[in-house]
Amino acid sequence: QKEVEQNSGPLSVPEGAIASLNCTYSDRVSQSFFWYRQYSGKSPELIMSIYSNGDKEDGRFTAQLNKASQYVSLLIRDSQPSDSATYLCAVNSPLGSNTGKLIFGQGTTLQVKP
Amino acid sequence: KAGVTQTPRYLIKTRGQQVTLSCSPISGHRSVSWYQQTPGQGLQFLFEYFSETQRNKGNFPGRFSGRQFSNSRSEMNVSTLELGDSALYLCASNSASSTDTQYFGPGTRLTVL
């Protein structure tokens, strides 16, 4: 079992729709969870971080964390063609807080069609 | 505040050569992590440096090494290059506070021929 799992996609949504991206992780002691966006040929860009159960909203983005289910998700409202990218879920190393190591999923490719 | 910088941006080497990549973190950040990204394996952690000490290491062979200087700039070195080392090498800067948010540089694209 991979430590961080994401559906590779592609996930295709029409412009203006809600895109829902999901991620599961294997280690219960993970404490920090991140979503990065990566455009083709570019480096990952941080979108959201979440540390507590529940929802965290930032503009059109909402991150959701459920530690009991070991599940984290990212909702993108009013999706735009510019949101088309690969979205990477990252979890901190289970060794402890802030060891400088993040474990990444393989990423989900999102396509927003005009 | 300036972001993370990496040099060079692109490199072409041949098998058996060695390469050194450089990373300057965000001003005030003391932690630098290095990752390798390939289409097949995704983003994989190489190592992390904090205050000139390697604090954590991923599952890579000893040909991959790094160091950090007193100004927090970091270098990574790959010796005896193999074709499979072709990848995007990313460094990430972290303030090393209680949260471990990492900010990535633009990466160095290494091609081994």
CSV table of N, CA, C and O in Angstrom, one decimal, chain A:
chain,number,residue,atom,x,y,z
A,1,GLN,N,0.8,-1.2,0.0
A,1,GLN,CA,0.0,0.0,0.0
A,1,GLN,C,0.9,1.2,0.0
A,1,GLN,O,1.8,1.4,0.8
A,2,LYS,N,0.6,2.2,-0.9
A,2,LYS,CA,1.3,3.4,-1.0
A,2,LYS,C,1.0,4.2,0.2
A,2,LYS,O,-0.1,4.2,0.8
A,3,GLU,N,2.0,5.1,0.7
A,3,GLU,CA,1.8,5.9,1.8
A,3,GLU,C,0.7,7.0,1.6
A,3,GLU,O,0.0,7.3,2.5
A,4,VAL,N,0.7,7.6,0.4
A,4,VAL,CA,-0.2,8.6,0.1
A,4,VAL,C,-0.8,8.2,-1.3
A,4,VAL,O,0.0,8.1,-2.2
A,5,GLU,N,-2.1,8.1,-1.4
A,5,GLU,CA,-2.7,7.7,-2.6
A,5,GLU,C,-3.7,8.7,-3.2
A,5,GLU,O,-4.5,9.3,-2.4
A,6,GLN,N,-3.6,8.9,-4.5
A,6,GLN,CA,-4.5,9.8,-5.2
A,6,GLN,C,-4.9,9.1,-6.5
A,6,GLN,O,-4.1,8.3,-7.0
A,7,ASN,N,-6.1,9.4,-6.9
A,7,ASN,CA,-6.5,8.9,-8.2
A,7,ASN,C,-5.8,9.8,-9.3
A,7,ASN,O,-5.8,11.0,-9.2
A,8,SER,N,-5.1,9.1,-10.2
A,8,SER,CA,-4.3,9.9,-11.2
A,8,SER,C,-5.1,10.7,-12.2
A,8,SER,O,-4.6,11.6,-12.8
A,9,GLY,N,-6.4,10.3,-12.3
A,9,GLY,CA,-7.2,11.0,-13.3
A,9,GLY,C,-6.9,10.6,-14.7
A,9,GLY,O,-6.5,9.5,-15.0
A,10,PRO,N,-7.2,11.4,-15.7
A,10,PRO,CA,-7.6,12.8,-15.5
A,10,PRO,C,-9.0,13.0,-15.0
A,10,PRO,O,-9.9,12.2,-15.4
A,11,LEU,N,-9.2,14.0,-14.2
A,11,LEU,CA,-10.5,14.4,-13.7
A,11,LEU,C,-10.9,15.6,-14.6
A,11,LEU,O,-10.3,16.6,-14.7
A,12,SER,N,-12.0,15.4,-15.3
A,12,SER,CA,-12.5,16.4,-16.3
A,12,SER,C,-13.8,17.1,-15.8
A,12,SER,O,-14.7,16.3,-15.5
A,13,VAL,N,-13.8,18.4,-15.6
A,13,VAL,CA,-15.0,19.1,-15.2
A,13,VAL,C,-15.2,20.3,-16.1
A,13,VAL,O,-14.3,20.8,-16.7
A,14,PRO,N,-16.5,20.7,-16.3
A,14,PRO,CA,-16.8,21.9,-17.1
A,14,PRO,C,-16.5,23.1,-16.3
A,14,PRO,O,-16.5,23.1,-15.1
A,15,GLU,N,-16.2,24.2,-17.1
A,15,GLU,CA,-15.9,25.5,-16.4
A,15,GLU,C,-17.1,25.9,-15.6
A,15,GLU,O,-18.2,25.7,-16.0
A,16,GLY,N,-16.8,26.4,-14.4
A,16,GLY,CA,-17.8,26.8,-13.4
A,16,GLY,C,-18.3,25.7,-12.5
A,16,GLY,O,-18.9,26.0,-11.5
A,17,ALA,N,-17.9,24.5,-12.7
A,17,ALA,CA,-18.3,23.4,-11.8
A,17,ALA,C,-17.4,23.3,-10.6
A,17,ALA,O,-16.4,24.0,-10.5
A,18,ILE,N,-17.7,22.4,-9.7
A,18,ILE,CA,-16.9,22.1,-8.5
A,18,ILE,C,-16.0,20.9,-8.9
A,18,ILE,O,-16.5,19.9,-9.3
A,19,ALA,N,-14.7,21.0,-8.7
A,19,ALA,CA,-13.8,19.9,-8.8
A,19,ALA,C,-13.5,19.3,-7.4
A,19,ALA,O,-13.2,20.1,-6.5
A,20,SER,N,-13.6,18.0,-7.3
A,20,SER,CA,-13.3,17.4,-6.0
A,20,SER,C,-12.1,16.4,-6.2
A,20,SER,O,-12.2,15.5,-6.9
A,21,LEU,N,-11.1,16.7,-5.4
A,21,LEU,CA,-9.9,15.9,-5.5
A,21,LEU,C,-9.7,15.2,-4.1
A,21,LEU,O,-9.8,15.8,-3.1
A,22,ASN,N,-9.3,13.9,-4.2
A,22,ASN,CA,-9.3,13.2,-3.0
A,22,ASN,C,-7.9,12.5,-2.7
A,22,ASN,O,-7.1,12.3,-3.7
A,23,CYS,N,-7.6,12.3,-1.5
A,23,CYS,CA,-6.3,11.7,-1.1
A,23,CYS,C,-6.5,10.9,0.2
A,23,CYS,O,-7.2,11.3,1.1
A,24,THR,N,-5.9,9.7,0.2
A,24,THR,CA,-5.8,9.0,1.5
A,24,THR,C,-4.4,8.7,1.9
A,24,THR,O,-3.5,8.7,1.0
A,25,TYR,N,-4.2,8.6,3.1
A,25,TYR,CA,-2.8,8.4,3.6
A,25,TYR,C,-2.8,7.2,4.6
A,25,TYR,O,-3.8,6.9,5.2
A,26,SER,N,-1.6,6.6,4.8
A,26,SER,CA,-1.6,5.3,5.5
A,26,SER,C,-1.2,5.5,7.0
A,26,SER,O,-1.6,4.6,7.8
A,27,ASP,N,-0.5,6.5,7.3
A,27,ASP,CA,0.0,6.6,8.7
A,27,ASP,C,-0.8,7.5,9.6
A,27,ASP,O,-0.9,8.7,9.3
A,28,ARG,N,-1.4,7.0,10.6
A,28,ARG,CA,-2.3,7.7,11.5
A,28,ARG,C,-1.6,8.9,12.2
A,28,ARG,O,-2.2,9.8,12.7
A,29,VAL,N,-0.3,8.8,12.4
A,29,VAL,CA,0.4,9.8,13.2
A,29,VAL,C,0.7,11.1,12.4
A,29,VAL,O,1.3,12.0,12.9
A,30,SER,N,0.5,11.1,11.1
A,30,SER,CA,0.7,12.2,10.2
A,30,SER,C,0.0,13.4,10.8
A,30,SER,O,-1.2,13.3,11.3
A,31,GLN,N,0.6,14.6,10.8
A,31,GLN,CA,0.0,15.8,11.4
A,31,GLN,C,-0.3,16.9,10.5
A,31,GLN,O,-1.1,17.8,10.8
A,32,SER,N,0.4,17.0,9.4
A,32,SER,CA,0.3,18.1,8.5
A,32,SER,C,0.0,17.7,7.1
A,32,SER,O,0.5,16.7,6.6
A,33,PHE,N,-0.9,18.4,6.4
A,33,PHE,CA,-1.4,18.0,5.1
A,33,PHE,C,-1.4,19.1,4.2
A,33,PHE,O,-1.8,20.2,4.6
A,34,PHE,N,-1.0,18.9,3.0
A,34,PHE,CA,-0.8,20.0,2.0
A,34,PHE,C,-1.4,19.6,0.7
A,34,PHE,O,-1.3,18.5,0.2
A,35,TRP,N,-1.8,20.7,0.0
A,35,TRP,CA,-2.2,20.5,-1.4
A,35,TRP,C,-1.3,21.5,-2.2
A,35,TRP,O,-1.2,22.7,-1.9
A,36,TYR,N,-0.7,20.9,-3.3
A,36,TYR,CA,0.2,21.7,-4.2
A,36,TYR,C,-0.4,21.6,-5.6
A,36,TYR,O,-1.0,20.5,-6.0
A,37,ARG,N,-0.3,22.6,-6.4
A,37,ARG,CA,-0.7,22.6,-7.8
A,37,ARG,C,0.6,22.7,-8.6
A,37,ARG,O,1.5,23.5,-8.3
A,38,GLN,N,0.6,21.9,-9.6
A,38,GLN,CA,1.8,21.9,-10.5
A,38,GLN,C,1.4,21.9,-11.9
A,38,GLN,O,0.7,21.0,-12.5
A,39,TYR,N,1.7,23.0,-12.6
A,39,TYR,CA,1.5,23.1,-14.0
A,39,TYR,C,2.6,22.4,-14.7
A,39,TYR,O,3.7,22.2,-14.2
A,40,SER,N,2.3,21.9,-16.0
A,40,SER,CA,3.3,21.2,-16.7
A,40,SER,C,4.6,21.9,-16.9
A,40,SER,O,4.6,23.1,-17.3
A,41,GLY,N,5.7,21.3,-16.6
A,41,GLY,CA,7.0,21.9,-16.7
A,41,GLY,C,7.4,22.9,-15.6
A,41,GLY,O,8.4,23.5,-15.7
A,42,LYS,N,6.5,23.1,-14.6
A,42,LYS,CA,6.8,24.0,-13.5
A,42,LYS,C,7.0,23.2,-12.2
A,42,LYS,O,6.8,22.0,-12.2
A,43,SER,N,7.3,24.0,-11.2
A,43,SER,CA,7.5,23.3,-9.9
A,43,SER,C,6.2,23.4,-9.1
A,43,SER,O,5.3,24.2,-9.4
A,44,PRO,N,6.0,22.6,-8.1
A,44,PRO,CA,4.8,22.6,-7.3
A,44,PRO,C,4.6,24.0,-6.5
A,44,PRO,O,5.6,24.5,-6.0
A,45,GLU,N,3.4,24.4,-6.5
A,45,GLU,CA,3.0,25.7,-5.8
A,45,GLU,C,2.0,25.4,-4.7
A,45,GLU,O,1.0,24.7,-5.0
A,46,LEU,N,2.3,25.8,-3.5
A,46,LEU,CA,1.4,25.5,-2.4
A,46,LEU,C,0.1,26.2,-2.6
A,46,LEU,O,0.0,27.4,-2.8
A,47,ILE,N,-1.0,25.4,-2.4
A,47,ILE,CA,-2.3,26.0,-2.4
A,47,ILE,C,-2.9,26.1,-1.0
A,47,ILE,O,-3.4,27.1,-0.6
A,48,MET,N,-2.9,25.0,-0.3
A,48,MET,CA,-3.5,24.9,1.0
A,48,MET,C,-2.7,24.1,2.0
A,48,MET,O,-2.1,23.1,1.5
A,49,SER,N,-2.8,24.4,3.2
A,49,SER,CA,-2.3,23.5,4.3
A,49,SER,C,-3.4,23.3,5.3
A,49,SER,O,-4.3,24.2,5.5
A,50,ILE,N,-3.5,22.2,5.9
A,50,ILE,CA,-4.5,21.9,6.9
A,50,ILE,C,-4.0,21.0,7.9
A,50,ILE,O,-3.2,20.0,7.6
A,51,TYR,N,-4.3,21.2,9.2
A,51,TYR,CA,-3.7,20.5,10.3
A,51,TYR,C,-4.8,19.9,11.2
A,51,TYR,O,-4.5,19.0,12.0
A,52,SER,N,-6.0,20.4,11.2
A,52,SER,CA,-7.1,20.0,12.1
A,52,SER,C,-8.2,19.4,11.3
A,52,SER,O,-8.5,19.8,10.2
A,53,ASN,N,-9.0,18.5,11.9
A,53,ASN,CA,-10.2,17.9,11.3
A,53,ASN,C,-11.1,19.0,10.9
A,53,ASN,O,-11.3,20.0,11.6
A,54,GLY,N,-11.8,18.8,9.8
A,54,GLY,CA,-12.8,19.8,9.4
A,54,GLY,C,-12.4,20.4,8.1
A,54,GLY,O,-11.7,19.9,7.3
A,55,ASP,N,-13.0,21.6,7.8
A,55,ASP,CA,-12.8,22.3,6.6
A,55,ASP,C,-12.0,23.6,6.8
A,55,ASP,O,-12.1,24.2,7.8
A,56,LYS,N,-11.2,23.9,5.7
A,56,LYS,CA,-10.5,25.1,5.7
A,56,LYS,C,-10.7,25.8,4.4
A,56,LYS,O,-10.4,25.1,3.3
A,57,GLU,N,-11.2,27.0,4.3
A,57,GLU,CA,-11.5,27.7,3.1
A,57,GLU,C,-10.5,28.8,2.8
A,57,GLU,O,-10.1,29.5,3.7
A,58,ASP,N,-10.2,28.9,1.5
A,58,ASP,CA,-9.3,30.0,1.1
A,58,ASP,C,-9.7,30.4,-0.4
A,58,ASP,O,-9.4,29.7,-1.3
A,59,GLY,N,-10.6,31.4,-0.5
A,59,GLY,CA,-11.0,31.8,-1.8
A,59,GLY,C,-11.9,30.7,-2.4
A,59,GLY,O,-12.9,30.2,-1.8
A,60,ARG,N,-11.6,30.2,-3.6
A,60,ARG,CA,-12.3,29.2,-4.3
A,60,ARG,C,-11.9,27.8,-3.8
A,60,ARG,O,-12.5,26.8,-4.2
A,61,PHE,N,-11.0,27.7,-2.9
A,61,PHE,CA,-10.4,26.4,-2.5
A,61,PHE,C,-10.9,26.1,-1.1
A,61,PHE,O,-10.9,26.9,-0.2
A,62,THR,N,-11.3,24.8,-0.9
A,62,THR,CA,-11.6,24.3,0.4
A,62,THR,C,-10.9,23.0,0.6
A,62,THR,O,-11.1,22.1,-0.2
A,63,ALA,N,-10.1,22.9,1.7
A,63,ALA,CA,-9.5,21.6,2.1
A,63,ALA,C,-10.3,21.0,3.2
A,63,ALA,O,-10.8,21.7,4.1
A,64,GLN,N,-10.5,19.7,3.1
A,64,GLN,CA,-11.2,19.0,4.1
A,64,GLN,C,-10.3,17.9,4.7
A,64,GLN,O,-9.7,17.1,3.9
A,65,LEU,N,-10.3,17.7,6.0
A,65,LEU,CA,-9.5,16.7,6.6
A,65,LEU,C,-10.3,15.8,7.6
A,65,LEU,O,-11.1,16.4,8.4
A,66,ASN,N,-10.2,14.5,7.5
A,66,ASN,CA,-10.8,13.6,8.4
A,66,ASN,C,-9.7,12.6,8.8
A,66,ASN,O,-9.4,11.7,8.1
A,67,LYS,N,-9.2,12.8,10.0
A,67,LYS,CA,-8.1,12.0,10.4
A,67,LYS,C,-8.5,10.6,10.8
A,67,LYS,O,-7.8,9.6,10.6
A,68,ALA,N,-9.8,10.4,11.2
A,68,ALA,CA,-10.3,9.1,11.6
A,68,ALA,C,-10.3,8.2,10.3
A,68,ALA,O,-10.0,7.0,10.4
A,69,SER,N,-10.7,8.8,9.2
A,69,SER,CA,-10.8,8.1,8.0
A,69,SER,C,-9.5,8.1,7.2
A,69,SER,O,-9.4,7.6,6.1
A,70,GLN,N,-8.5,8.9,7.7
A,70,GLN,CA,-7.2,9.1,7.0
A,70,GLN,C,-7.5,9.6,5.6
A,70,GLN,O,-6.9,9.0,4.6
A,71,TYR,N,-8.2,10.7,5.5
A,71,TYR,CA,-8.7,11.2,4.2
A,71,TYR,C,-8.6,12.7,4.2
A,71,TYR,O,-8.9,13.4,5.2
A,72,VAL,N,-8.0,13.2,3.1
A,72,VAL,CA,-8.0,14.7,2.9
A,72,VAL,C,-8.4,15.0,1.5
A,72,VAL,O,-8.1,14.2,0.6
A,73,SER,N,-9.2,16.1,1.3
A,73,SER,CA,-9.7,16.4,0.0
A,73,SER,C,-9.5,17.9,-0.3
A,73,SER,O,-9.3,18.7,0.6
A,74,LEU,N,-9.7,18.2,-1.5
A,74,LEU,CA,-9.6,19.6,-2.0
A,74,LEU,C,-10.8,19.8,-2.9
A,74,LEU,O,-10.9,19.1,-3.9
A,75,LEU,N,-11.6,20.8,-2.6
A,75,LEU,CA,-12.6,21.2,-3.5
A,75,LEU,C,-12.3,22.6,-4.1
A,75,LEU,O,-11.8,23.5,-3.5
A,76,ILE,N,-12.5,22.6,-5.4
A,76,ILE,CA,-12.3,23.9,-6.2
A,76,ILE,C,-13.6,24.3,-6.7
A,76,ILE,O,-14.2,23.6,-7.6
A,77,ARG,N,-14.1,25.4,-6.2
A,77,ARG,CA,-15.4,25.9,-6.7
A,77,ARG,C,-15.2,26.8,-7.9
A,77,ARG,O,-14.1,27.4,-8.1
A,78,ASP,N,-16.3,26.9,-8.7
A,78,ASP,CA,-16.2,27.8,-9.9
A,78,ASP,C,-14.9,27.5,-10.7
A,78,ASP,O,-14.1,28.4,-11.0
A,79,SER,N,-14.7,26.3,-11.1
A,79,SER,CA,-13.4,25.9,-11.7
A,79,SER,C,-13.2,26.7,-13.0
A,79,SER,O,-14.2,26.9,-13.8
A,80,GLN,N,-12.0,27.1,-13.2
A,80,GLN,CA,-11.6,27.8,-14.4
A,80,GLN,C,-10.6,27.0,-15.3
A,80,GLN,O,-9.8,26.2,-14.7
A,81,PRO,N,-10.5,27.3,-16.5
A,81,PRO,CA,-9.5,26.6,-17.4
A,81,PRO,C,-8.1,26.8,-16.8
A,81,PRO,O,-7.3,25.9,-17.0
A,82,SER,N,-7.8,27.9,-16.2
A,82,SER,CA,-6.5,28.1,-15.6
A,82,SER,C,-6.2,27.2,-14.4
A,82,SER,O,-5.1,27.1,-13.9
A,83,ASP,N,-7.3,26.5,-13.9
A,83,ASP,CA,-7.1,25.5,-12.8
A,83,ASP,C,-6.6,24.2,-13.3
A,83,ASP,O,-6.2,23.3,-12.6
A,84,SER,N,-6.5,24.0,-14.6
A,84,SER,CA,-6.1,22.8,-15.2
A,84,SER,C,-4.6,22.6,-14.9
A,84,SER,O,-3.7,23.4,-15.3
A,85,ALA,N,-4.3,21.5,-14.2
A,85,ALA,CA,-3.0,21.3,-13.7
A,85,ALA,C,-3.0,19.9,-13.0
A,85,ALA,O,-4.0,19.2,-12.9
A,86,THR,N,-1.9,19.5,-12.4
A,86,THR,CA,-1.8,18.3,-11.6
A,86,THR,C,-1.8,18.8,-10.1
A,86,THR,O,-1.0,19.7,-9.8
A,87,TYR,N,-2.6,18.2,-9.3
A,87,TYR,CA,-2.7,18.5,-7.9
A,87,TYR,C,-2.1,17.4,-7.1
A,87,TYR,O,-2.5,16.3,-7.1
A,88,LEU,N,-1.2,17.8,-6.3
A,88,LEU,CA,-0.4,16.9,-5.5
A,88,LEU,C,-0.8,17.0,-4.0
A,88,LEU,O,-0.8,18.1,-3.4
A,89,CYS,N,-1.1,15.9,-3.4
A,89,CYS,CA,-1.4,15.8,-2.0
A,89,CYS,C,-0.1,15.4,-1.3
A,89,CYS,O,0.6,14.6,-1.7
A,90,ALA,N,0.2,16.1,-0.2
A,90,ALA,CA,1.4,15.8,0.6
A,90,ALA,C,1.1,15.7,2.0
A,90,ALA,O,0.3,16.4,2.6
A,91,VAL,N,1.8,14.8,2.7
A,91,VAL,CA,1.6,14.5,4.1
A,91,VAL,C,3.0,14.6,4.8
A,91,VAL,O,4.0,14.1,4.2
A,92,ASN,N,3.1,15.1,6.0
A,92,ASN,CA,4.4,15.1,6.6
A,92,ASN,C,4.8,13.7,7.1
A,92,ASN,O,4.0,12.8,7.3
A,93,SER,N,6.1,13.6,7.2
A,93,SER,CA,6.7,12.3,7.5
A,93,SER,C,6.1,11.8,8.9
A,93,SER,O,6.0,12.6,9.8
A,94,PRO,N,5.8,10.6,9.0
A,94,PRO,CA,5.2,10.1,10.3
A,94,PRO,C,6.2,10.1,11.4
A,94,PRO,O,5.9,9.8,12.5
A,95,LEU,N,7.5,10.4,11.1
A,95,LEU,CA,8.5,10.4,12.2
A,95,LEU,C,8.3,11.5,13.2
A,95,LEU,O,8.7,11.4,14.3
A,96,GLY,N,7.6,12.5,12.9
A,96,GLY,CA,7.3,13.5,13.8
A,96,GLY,C,7.1,14.8,13.2
A,96,GLY,O,7.1,14.9,11.9
A,97,SER,N,6.9,15.9,13.9
A,97,SER,CA,6.6,17.1,13.3
A,97,SER,C,7.8,17.8,12.7
A,97,SER,O,8.9,17.8,13.4
A,98,ASN,N,7.7,18.4,11.6
A,98,ASN,CA,8.7,19.2,11.0
A,98,ASN,C,10.1,18.5,10.9
A,98,ASN,O,11.0,19.0,11.4
A,99,THR,N,10.1,17.4,10.2
A,99,THR,CA,11.4,16.7,10.0
A,99,THR,C,11.9,17.1,8.6
A,99,THR,O,12.9,16.5,8.1
A,100,GLY,N,11.2,18.0,7.9
A,100,GLY,CA,11.6,18.4,6.6
A,100,GLY,C,11.3,17.4,5.5
A,100,GLY,O,11.7,17.6,4.4
A,101,LYS,N,10.5,16.4,5.8
A,101,LYS,CA,10.2,15.4,4.8
A,101,LYS,C,8.7,15.4,4.6
A,101,LYS,O,7.9,15.2,5.5
A,102,LEU,N,8.3,15.6,3.3
A,102,LEU,CA,6.9,15.4,2.9
A,102,LEU,C,6.8,14.2,2.0
A,102,LEU,O,7.7,13.9,1.2
A,103,ILE,N,5.7,13.4,2.2
A,103,ILE,CA,5.5,12.3,1.3
A,103,ILE,C,4.3,12.7,0.4
A,103,ILE,O,3.3,13.1,0.8
A,104,PHE,N,4.6,12.5,-0.9
A,104,PHE,CA,3.7,13.0,-1.9
A,104,PHE,C,2.9,11.8,-2.6
A,104,PHE,O,3.4,10.7,-2.7
A,105,GLY,N,1.7,12.1,-2.9
A,105,GLY,CA,0.9,11.2,-3.8
A,105,GLY,C,1.4,11.4,-5.2
A,105,GLY,O,2.2,12.3,-5.5
A,106,GLN,N,0.9,10.6,-6.1
A,106,GLN,CA,1.3,10.7,-7.5
A,106,GLN,C,0.7,11.8,-8.2
A,106,GLN,O,1.1,12.2,-9.3
A,107,GLY,N,-0.4,12.4,-7.6
A,107,GLY,CA,-1.0,13.6,-8.2
A,107,GLY,C,-2.2,13.2,-9.1
A,107,GLY,O,-2.3,12.1,-9.6
A,108,THR,N,-3.2,14.1,-9.1
A,108,THR,CA,-4.4,14.0,-9.9
A,108,THR,C,-4.4,15.1,-10.9
A,108,THR,O,-4.2,16.3,-10.6
A,109,THR,N,-4.5,14.7,-12.2
A,109,THR,CA,-4.6,15.7,-13.3
A,109,THR,C,-6.0,16.2,-13.4
A,109,THR,O,-6.9,15.4,-13.6
A,110,LEU,N,-6.2,17.5,-13.3
A,110,LEU,CA,-7.5,18.1,-13.5
A,110,LEU,C,-7.5,18.8,-14.8
A,110,LEU,O,-6.6,19.6,-15.2
A,111,GLN,N,-8.6,18.6,-15.5
A,111,GLN,CA,-8.8,19.3,-16.8
A,111,GLN,C,-10.1,20.1,-16.7
A,111,GLN,O,-11.2,19.4,-16.4
A,112,VAL,N,-10.1,21.4,-16.8
A,112,VAL,CA,-11.3,22.2,-16.8
A,112,VAL,C,-11.6,22.6,-18.2
A,112,VAL,O,-10.8,23.3,-18.8
A,113,LYS,N,-12.8,22.2,-18.7
A,113,LYS,CA,-13.1,22.4,-20.1
A,113,LYS,C,-14.0,23.6,-20.2
A,113,LYS,O,-15.0,23.8,-19.6
A,114,PRO,N,-13.6,24.6,-21.1
A,114,PRO,CA,-14.4,25.8,-21.3
A,114,PRO,C,-15.8,25.5,-21.9
A,114,PRO,O,-16.0,24.5,-22.5
